[in-house]
mmCIF file of C-alpha atoms and ligand atoms in Angstrom:
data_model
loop_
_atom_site.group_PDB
_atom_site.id
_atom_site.type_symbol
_atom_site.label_atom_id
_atom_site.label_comp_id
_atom_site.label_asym_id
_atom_site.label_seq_id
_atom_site.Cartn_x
_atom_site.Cartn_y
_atom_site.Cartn_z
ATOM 1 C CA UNK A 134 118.221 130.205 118.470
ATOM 2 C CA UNK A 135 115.674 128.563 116.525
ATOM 3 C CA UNK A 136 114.919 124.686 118.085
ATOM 4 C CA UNK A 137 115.828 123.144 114.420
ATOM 5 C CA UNK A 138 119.167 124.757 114.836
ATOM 6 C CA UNK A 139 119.584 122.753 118.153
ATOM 7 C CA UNK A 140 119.916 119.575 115.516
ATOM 8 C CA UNK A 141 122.870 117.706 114.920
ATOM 9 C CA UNK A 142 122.537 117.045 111.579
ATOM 10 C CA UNK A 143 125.690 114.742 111.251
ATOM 11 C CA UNK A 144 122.979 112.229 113.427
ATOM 12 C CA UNK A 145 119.514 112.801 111.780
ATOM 13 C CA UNK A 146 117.989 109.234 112.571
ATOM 14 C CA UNK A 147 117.642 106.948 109.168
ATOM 15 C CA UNK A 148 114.138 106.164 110.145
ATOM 16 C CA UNK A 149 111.503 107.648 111.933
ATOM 17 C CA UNK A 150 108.323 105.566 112.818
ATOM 18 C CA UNK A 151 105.389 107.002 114.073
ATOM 19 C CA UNK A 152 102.158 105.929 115.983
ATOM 20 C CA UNK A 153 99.685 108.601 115.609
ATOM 21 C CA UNK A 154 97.175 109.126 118.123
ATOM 22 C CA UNK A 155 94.510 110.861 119.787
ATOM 23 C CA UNK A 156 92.462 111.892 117.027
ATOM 24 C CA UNK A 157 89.366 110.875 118.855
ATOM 25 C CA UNK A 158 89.818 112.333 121.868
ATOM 26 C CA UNK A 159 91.098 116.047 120.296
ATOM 27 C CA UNK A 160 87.840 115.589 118.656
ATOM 28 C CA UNK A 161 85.268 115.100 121.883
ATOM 29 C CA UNK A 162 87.381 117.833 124.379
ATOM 30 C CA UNK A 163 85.940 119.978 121.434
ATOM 31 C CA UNK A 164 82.683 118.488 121.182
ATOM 32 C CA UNK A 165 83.043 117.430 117.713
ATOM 33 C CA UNK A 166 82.625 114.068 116.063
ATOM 34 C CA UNK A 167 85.810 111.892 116.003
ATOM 35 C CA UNK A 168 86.466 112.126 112.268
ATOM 36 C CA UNK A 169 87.156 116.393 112.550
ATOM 37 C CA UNK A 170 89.994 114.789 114.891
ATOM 38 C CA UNK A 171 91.032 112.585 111.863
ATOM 39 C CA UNK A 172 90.509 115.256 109.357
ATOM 40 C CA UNK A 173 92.894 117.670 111.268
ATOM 41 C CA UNK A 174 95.119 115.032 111.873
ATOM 42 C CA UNK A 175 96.252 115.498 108.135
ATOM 43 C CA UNK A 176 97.744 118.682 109.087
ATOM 44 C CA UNK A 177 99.993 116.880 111.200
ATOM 45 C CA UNK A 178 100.943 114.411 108.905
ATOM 46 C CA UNK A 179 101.677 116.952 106.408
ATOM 47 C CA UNK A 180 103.890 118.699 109.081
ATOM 48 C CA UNK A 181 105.916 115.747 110.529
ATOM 49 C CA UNK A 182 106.354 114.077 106.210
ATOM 50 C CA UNK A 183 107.837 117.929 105.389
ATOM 51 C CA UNK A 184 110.103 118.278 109.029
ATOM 52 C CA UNK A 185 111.465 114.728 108.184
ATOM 53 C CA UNK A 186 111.552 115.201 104.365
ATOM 54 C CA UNK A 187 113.873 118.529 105.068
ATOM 55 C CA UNK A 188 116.125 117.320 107.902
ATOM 56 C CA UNK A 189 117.065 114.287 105.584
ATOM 57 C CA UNK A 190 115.346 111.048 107.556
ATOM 58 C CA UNK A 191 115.584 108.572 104.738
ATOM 59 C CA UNK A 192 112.460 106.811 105.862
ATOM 60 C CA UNK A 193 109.319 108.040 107.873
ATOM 61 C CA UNK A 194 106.699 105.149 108.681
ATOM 62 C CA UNK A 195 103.469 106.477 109.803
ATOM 63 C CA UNK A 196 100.770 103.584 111.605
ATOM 64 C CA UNK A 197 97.496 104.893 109.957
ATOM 65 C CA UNK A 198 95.357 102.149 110.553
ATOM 66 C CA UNK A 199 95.611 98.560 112.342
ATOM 67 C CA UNK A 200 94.248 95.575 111.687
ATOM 68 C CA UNK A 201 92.261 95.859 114.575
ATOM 69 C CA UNK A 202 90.940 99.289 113.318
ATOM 70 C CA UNK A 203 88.548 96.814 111.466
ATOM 71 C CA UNK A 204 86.769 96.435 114.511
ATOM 72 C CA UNK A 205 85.414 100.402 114.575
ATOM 73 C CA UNK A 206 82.020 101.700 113.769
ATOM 74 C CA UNK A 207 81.700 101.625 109.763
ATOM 75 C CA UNK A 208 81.133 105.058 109.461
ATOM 76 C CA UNK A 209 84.396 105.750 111.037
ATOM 77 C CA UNK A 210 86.129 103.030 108.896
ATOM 78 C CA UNK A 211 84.689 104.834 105.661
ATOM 79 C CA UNK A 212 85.527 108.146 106.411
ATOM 80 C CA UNK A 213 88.944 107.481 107.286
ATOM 81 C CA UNK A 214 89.395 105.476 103.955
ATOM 82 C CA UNK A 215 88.267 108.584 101.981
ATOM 83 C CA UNK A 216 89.986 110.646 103.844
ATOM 84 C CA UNK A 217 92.811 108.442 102.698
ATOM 85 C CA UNK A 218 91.891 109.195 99.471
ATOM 86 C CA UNK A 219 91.241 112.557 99.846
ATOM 87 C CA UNK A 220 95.103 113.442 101.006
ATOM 88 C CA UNK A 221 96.418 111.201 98.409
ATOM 89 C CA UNK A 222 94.867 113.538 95.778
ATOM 90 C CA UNK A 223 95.506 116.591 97.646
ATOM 91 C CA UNK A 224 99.124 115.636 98.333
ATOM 92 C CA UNK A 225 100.668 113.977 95.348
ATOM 93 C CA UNK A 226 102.208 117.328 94.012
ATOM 94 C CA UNK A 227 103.575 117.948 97.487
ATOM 95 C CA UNK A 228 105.476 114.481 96.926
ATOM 96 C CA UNK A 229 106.936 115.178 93.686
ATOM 97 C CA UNK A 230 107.952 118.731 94.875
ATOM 98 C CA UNK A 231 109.824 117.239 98.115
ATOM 99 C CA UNK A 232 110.956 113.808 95.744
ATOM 100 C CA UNK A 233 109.123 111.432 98.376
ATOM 101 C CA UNK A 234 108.620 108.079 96.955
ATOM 102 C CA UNK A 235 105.312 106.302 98.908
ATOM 103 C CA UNK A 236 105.497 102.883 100.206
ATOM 104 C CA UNK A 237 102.873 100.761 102.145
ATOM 105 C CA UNK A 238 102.970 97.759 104.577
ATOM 106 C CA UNK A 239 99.980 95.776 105.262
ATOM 107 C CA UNK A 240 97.221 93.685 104.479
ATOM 108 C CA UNK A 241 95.983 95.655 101.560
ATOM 109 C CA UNK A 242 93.787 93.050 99.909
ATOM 110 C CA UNK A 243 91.362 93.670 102.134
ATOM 111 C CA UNK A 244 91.174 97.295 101.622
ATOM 112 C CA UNK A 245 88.623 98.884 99.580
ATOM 113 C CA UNK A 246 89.029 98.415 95.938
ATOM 114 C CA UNK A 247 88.721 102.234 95.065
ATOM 115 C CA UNK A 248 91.446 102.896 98.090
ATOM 116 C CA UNK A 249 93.906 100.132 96.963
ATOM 117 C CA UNK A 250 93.673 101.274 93.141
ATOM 118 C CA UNK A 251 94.907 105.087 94.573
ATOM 119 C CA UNK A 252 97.299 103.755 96.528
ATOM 120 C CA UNK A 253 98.808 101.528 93.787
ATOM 121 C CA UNK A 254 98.328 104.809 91.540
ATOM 122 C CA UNK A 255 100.303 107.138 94.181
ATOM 123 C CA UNK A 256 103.224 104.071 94.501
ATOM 124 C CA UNK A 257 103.350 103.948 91.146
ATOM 125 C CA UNK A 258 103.596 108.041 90.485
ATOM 126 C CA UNK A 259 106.388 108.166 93.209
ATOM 127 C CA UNK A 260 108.537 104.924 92.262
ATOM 128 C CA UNK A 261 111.485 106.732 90.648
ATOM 129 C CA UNK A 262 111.797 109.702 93.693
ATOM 130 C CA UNK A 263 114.642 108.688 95.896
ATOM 131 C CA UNK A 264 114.612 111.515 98.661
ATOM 132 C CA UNK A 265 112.642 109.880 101.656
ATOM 133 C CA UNK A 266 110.575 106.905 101.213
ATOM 134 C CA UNK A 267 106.938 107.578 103.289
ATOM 135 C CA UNK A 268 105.766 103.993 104.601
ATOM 136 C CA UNK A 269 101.977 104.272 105.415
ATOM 137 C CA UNK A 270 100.940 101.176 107.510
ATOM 138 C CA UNK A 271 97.750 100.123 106.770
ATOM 139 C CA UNK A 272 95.997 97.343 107.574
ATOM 140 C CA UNK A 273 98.909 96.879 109.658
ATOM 141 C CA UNK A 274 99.691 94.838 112.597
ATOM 142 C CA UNK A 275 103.116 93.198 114.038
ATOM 143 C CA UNK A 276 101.430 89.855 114.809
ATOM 144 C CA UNK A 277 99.747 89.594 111.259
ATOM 145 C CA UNK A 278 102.857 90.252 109.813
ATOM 146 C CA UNK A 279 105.050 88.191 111.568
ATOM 147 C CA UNK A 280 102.863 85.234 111.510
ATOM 148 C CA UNK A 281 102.926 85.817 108.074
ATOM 149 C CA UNK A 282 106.523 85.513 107.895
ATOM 150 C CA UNK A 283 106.449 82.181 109.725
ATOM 151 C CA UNK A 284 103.965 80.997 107.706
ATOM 152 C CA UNK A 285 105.684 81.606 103.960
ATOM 153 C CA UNK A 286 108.593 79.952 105.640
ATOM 154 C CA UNK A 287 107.151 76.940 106.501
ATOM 155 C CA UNK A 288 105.660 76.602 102.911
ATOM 156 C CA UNK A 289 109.533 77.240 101.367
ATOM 157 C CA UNK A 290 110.698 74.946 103.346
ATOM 158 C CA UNK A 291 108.223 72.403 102.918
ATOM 159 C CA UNK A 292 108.053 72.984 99.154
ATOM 160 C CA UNK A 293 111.869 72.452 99.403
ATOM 161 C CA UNK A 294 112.997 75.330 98.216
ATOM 162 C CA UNK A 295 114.739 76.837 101.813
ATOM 163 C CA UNK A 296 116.806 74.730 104.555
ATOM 164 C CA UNK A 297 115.645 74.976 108.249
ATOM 165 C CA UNK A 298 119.514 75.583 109.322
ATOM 166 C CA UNK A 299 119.401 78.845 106.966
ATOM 167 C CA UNK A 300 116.293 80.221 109.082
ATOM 168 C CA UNK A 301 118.175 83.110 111.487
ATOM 169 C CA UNK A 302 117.285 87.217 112.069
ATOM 170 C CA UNK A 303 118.646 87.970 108.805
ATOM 171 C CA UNK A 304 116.497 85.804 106.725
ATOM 172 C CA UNK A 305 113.626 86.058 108.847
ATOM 173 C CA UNK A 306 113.458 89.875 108.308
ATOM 174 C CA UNK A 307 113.530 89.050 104.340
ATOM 175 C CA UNK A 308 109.975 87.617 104.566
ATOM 176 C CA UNK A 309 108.611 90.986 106.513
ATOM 177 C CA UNK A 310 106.839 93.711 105.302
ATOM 178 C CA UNK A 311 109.475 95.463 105.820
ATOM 179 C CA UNK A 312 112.190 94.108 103.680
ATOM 180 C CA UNK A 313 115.116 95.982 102.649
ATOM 181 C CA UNK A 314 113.674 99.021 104.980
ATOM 182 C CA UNK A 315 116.302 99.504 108.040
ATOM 183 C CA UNK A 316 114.681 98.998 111.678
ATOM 184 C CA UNK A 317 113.474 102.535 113.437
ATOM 185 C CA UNK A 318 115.902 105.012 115.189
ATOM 186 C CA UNK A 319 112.717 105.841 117.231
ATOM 187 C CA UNK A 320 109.464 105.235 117.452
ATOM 188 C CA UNK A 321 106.755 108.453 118.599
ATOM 189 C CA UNK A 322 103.905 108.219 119.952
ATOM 190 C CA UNK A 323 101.634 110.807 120.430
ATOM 191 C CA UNK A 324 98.518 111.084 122.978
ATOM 192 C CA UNK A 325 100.495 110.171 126.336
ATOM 193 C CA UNK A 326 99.536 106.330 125.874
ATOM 194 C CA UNK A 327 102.829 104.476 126.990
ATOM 195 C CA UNK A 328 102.253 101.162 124.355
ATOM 196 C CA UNK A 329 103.601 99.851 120.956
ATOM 197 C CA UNK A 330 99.945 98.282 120.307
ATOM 198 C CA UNK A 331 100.967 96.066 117.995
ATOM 199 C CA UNK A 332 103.175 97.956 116.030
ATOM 200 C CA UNK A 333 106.689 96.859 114.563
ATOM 201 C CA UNK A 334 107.345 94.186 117.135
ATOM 202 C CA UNK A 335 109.860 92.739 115.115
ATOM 203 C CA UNK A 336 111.905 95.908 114.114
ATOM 204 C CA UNK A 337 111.718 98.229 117.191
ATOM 205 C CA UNK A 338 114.084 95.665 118.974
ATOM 206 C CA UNK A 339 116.650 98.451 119.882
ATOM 207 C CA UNK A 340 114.632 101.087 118.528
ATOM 208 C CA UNK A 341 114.487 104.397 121.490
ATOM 209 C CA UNK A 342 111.032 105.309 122.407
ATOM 210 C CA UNK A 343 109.675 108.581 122.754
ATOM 211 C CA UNK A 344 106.488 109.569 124.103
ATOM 212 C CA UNK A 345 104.489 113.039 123.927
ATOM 213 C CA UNK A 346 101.455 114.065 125.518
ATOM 214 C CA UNK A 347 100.346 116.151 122.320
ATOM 215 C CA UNK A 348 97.422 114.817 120.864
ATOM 216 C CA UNK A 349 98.025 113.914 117.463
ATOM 217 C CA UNK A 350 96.252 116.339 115.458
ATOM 218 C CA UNK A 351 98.100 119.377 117.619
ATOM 219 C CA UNK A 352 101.472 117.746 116.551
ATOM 220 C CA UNK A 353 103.502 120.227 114.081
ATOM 221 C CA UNK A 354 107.446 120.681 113.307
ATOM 222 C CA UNK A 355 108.813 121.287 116.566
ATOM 223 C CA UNK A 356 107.140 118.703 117.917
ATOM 224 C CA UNK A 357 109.332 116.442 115.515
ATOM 225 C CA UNK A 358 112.607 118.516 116.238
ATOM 226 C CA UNK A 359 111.649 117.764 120.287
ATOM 227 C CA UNK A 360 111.649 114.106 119.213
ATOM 228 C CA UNK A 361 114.984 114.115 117.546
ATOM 229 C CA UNK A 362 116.779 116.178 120.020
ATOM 230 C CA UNK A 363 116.139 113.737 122.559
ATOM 231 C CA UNK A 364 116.889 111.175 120.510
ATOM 232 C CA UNK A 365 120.453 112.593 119.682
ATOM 233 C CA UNK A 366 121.146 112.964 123.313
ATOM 234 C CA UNK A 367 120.370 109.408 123.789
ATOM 235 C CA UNK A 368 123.499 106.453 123.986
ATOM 236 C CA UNK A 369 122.212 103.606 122.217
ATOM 237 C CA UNK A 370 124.097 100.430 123.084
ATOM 238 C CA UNK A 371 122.690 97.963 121.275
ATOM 239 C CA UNK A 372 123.013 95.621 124.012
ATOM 240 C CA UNK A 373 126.761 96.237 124.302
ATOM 241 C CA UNK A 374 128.558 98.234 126.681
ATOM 242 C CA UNK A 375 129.497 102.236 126.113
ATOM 243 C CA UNK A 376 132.748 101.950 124.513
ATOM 244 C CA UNK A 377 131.791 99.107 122.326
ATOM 245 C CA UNK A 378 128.729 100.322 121.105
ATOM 246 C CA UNK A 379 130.618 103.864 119.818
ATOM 247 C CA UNK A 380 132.189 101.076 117.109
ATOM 248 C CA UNK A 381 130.131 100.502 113.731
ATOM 249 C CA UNK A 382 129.804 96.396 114.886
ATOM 250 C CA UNK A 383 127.551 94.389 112.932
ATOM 251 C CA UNK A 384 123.912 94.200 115.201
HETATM 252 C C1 FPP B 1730 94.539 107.430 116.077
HETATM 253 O O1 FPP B 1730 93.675 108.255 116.810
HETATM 254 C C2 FPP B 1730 94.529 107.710 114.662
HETATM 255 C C3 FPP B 1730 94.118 106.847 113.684
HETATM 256 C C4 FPP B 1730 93.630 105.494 113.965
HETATM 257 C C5 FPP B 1730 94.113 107.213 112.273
HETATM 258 C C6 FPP B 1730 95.222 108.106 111.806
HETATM 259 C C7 FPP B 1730 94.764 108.831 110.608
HETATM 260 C C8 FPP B 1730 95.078 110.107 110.294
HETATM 261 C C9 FPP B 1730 96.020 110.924 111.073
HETATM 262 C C10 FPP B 1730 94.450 110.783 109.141
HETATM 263 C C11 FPP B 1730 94.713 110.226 107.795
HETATM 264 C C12 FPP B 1730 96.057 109.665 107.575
HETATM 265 C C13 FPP B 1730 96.743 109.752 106.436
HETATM 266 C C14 FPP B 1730 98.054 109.046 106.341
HETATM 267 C C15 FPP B 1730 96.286 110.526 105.302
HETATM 268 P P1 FPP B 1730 92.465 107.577 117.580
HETATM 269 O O2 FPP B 1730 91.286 107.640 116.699
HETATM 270 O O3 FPP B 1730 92.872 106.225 118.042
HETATM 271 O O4 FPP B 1730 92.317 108.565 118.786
HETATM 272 P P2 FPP B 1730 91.820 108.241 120.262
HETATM 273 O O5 FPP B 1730 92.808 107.264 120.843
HETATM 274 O O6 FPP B 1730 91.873 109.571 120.932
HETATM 275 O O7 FPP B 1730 90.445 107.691 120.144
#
């Protein structure tokens, strides 16, 4: 028996967030520079976008790039925005074929004009496919985001426009990136690194966590299927006990 057949597919998770990583180091145990790690690294996100696209996740977020990604050597930073570019070109058809609409969340003002204007371009081309949405984070982190939040908050209610007593989870998650987009089912990460580095702090509340050794750019479909399998042999209680979490209660 095949390991997709192993799948219940009566409880594929909603949404699938991923933390890529290991590029770099895939790259130096074979002596290369760590951009071939990046470049192969497409492969895998071609792999896990298809696996999710065909088992019916509704959303897939993928963290492509932090905020604190800034921080690395410029020639890194360059080649993984044209590589950005690069896939977006190269994978556009692939998104219309599979009816994946693209979304982003992130700081992209401060992306490079040429990468924000395909990025715009690719949103644009995909707004009217409604199969799975595929969230790239970029320019991404938790604590940008939800200081953020805080911060257009403060100005609504200051401008007068919001009451302090209507501030609670619900309307707190309206001012996220990641508005109308239901919190993770699980969160991968790749690489054997056992942190969330920023990622989602908000959302991955009772999100399950699943960690694989498998550098990223050696990830491929089964590796997703793994992921899921464990995830559907998981109980997820939601901070209430067994029988009570089997109900459909409001989190
Ligand atoms: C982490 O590996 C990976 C990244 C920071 C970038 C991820 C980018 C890609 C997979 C390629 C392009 C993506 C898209 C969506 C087209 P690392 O460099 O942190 O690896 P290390 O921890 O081994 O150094």
């Amino acid at each position: 028996m095949a390991l997709k057949d192993n799948i219940d597919r009566n409880k594929i998770p909603v949404h699938v967030a991923v933390i890529m990583d290991g590029n770099g180091r895939w790259a130096k145990q074979k002596g290369k520079e760590r951009v071939v790690g990046h470049q192969h690294g497409v492969k895998a996100v071609r792999e896990v976008t298809e696996a999710a696209a065909e088992l019916g996740v509704k959303y897939l977020t993928l963290f492509a790039f932090s905020t604190e990604n800034w921080q690395r050597p410029t020639d890194e930073v360059n080649a993984l925005m044209s590589l950005l570019v690069t896939t977006l070109n190269a994978e556009i058809s692939t998104l219309m074929e599979n009816n994946i609409k693209l979304q982003t969340i992130g700081d992209l003002t401060i992306m490079p004009g040429q990468v924000r204007k395909k990025l715009m371009k690719t949103i644009d081309q995909t707004a009217a496919n409604n199969g799975m949405t595929l969230i790239l984070a970029l320019s991404y982190s938790a604590r940008w985001e939800i200081t953020n939040a805080a911060r257009e908050i403060a100005r609504n209610v200051l401008d007068g426009k919001l009451d302090v007593d209507r501030i609670d989870k619900n309307l707190f998650s309206e001012y996220l990136q990641t508005k109308n987009i239901p919190d993770p089912d699980i969160l991968v990460r790749t690489s054997g690194e056992y942190r969330i580095s920023n990622f989602l702090l908000w959302q991955i509340a009772y999100t399950e966590l699943y960690f694989t050794k498998k550098l990223w750019p050696d990830i491929r479909k089964q590796d997703l299927y793994e992921a899921i399998i464990d995830y559907q042999r998981r109980e997820r209680r939601f901070g209430r006990i067994n029988e009570q979490s089997r109900m459909n209660v409001d989190r």
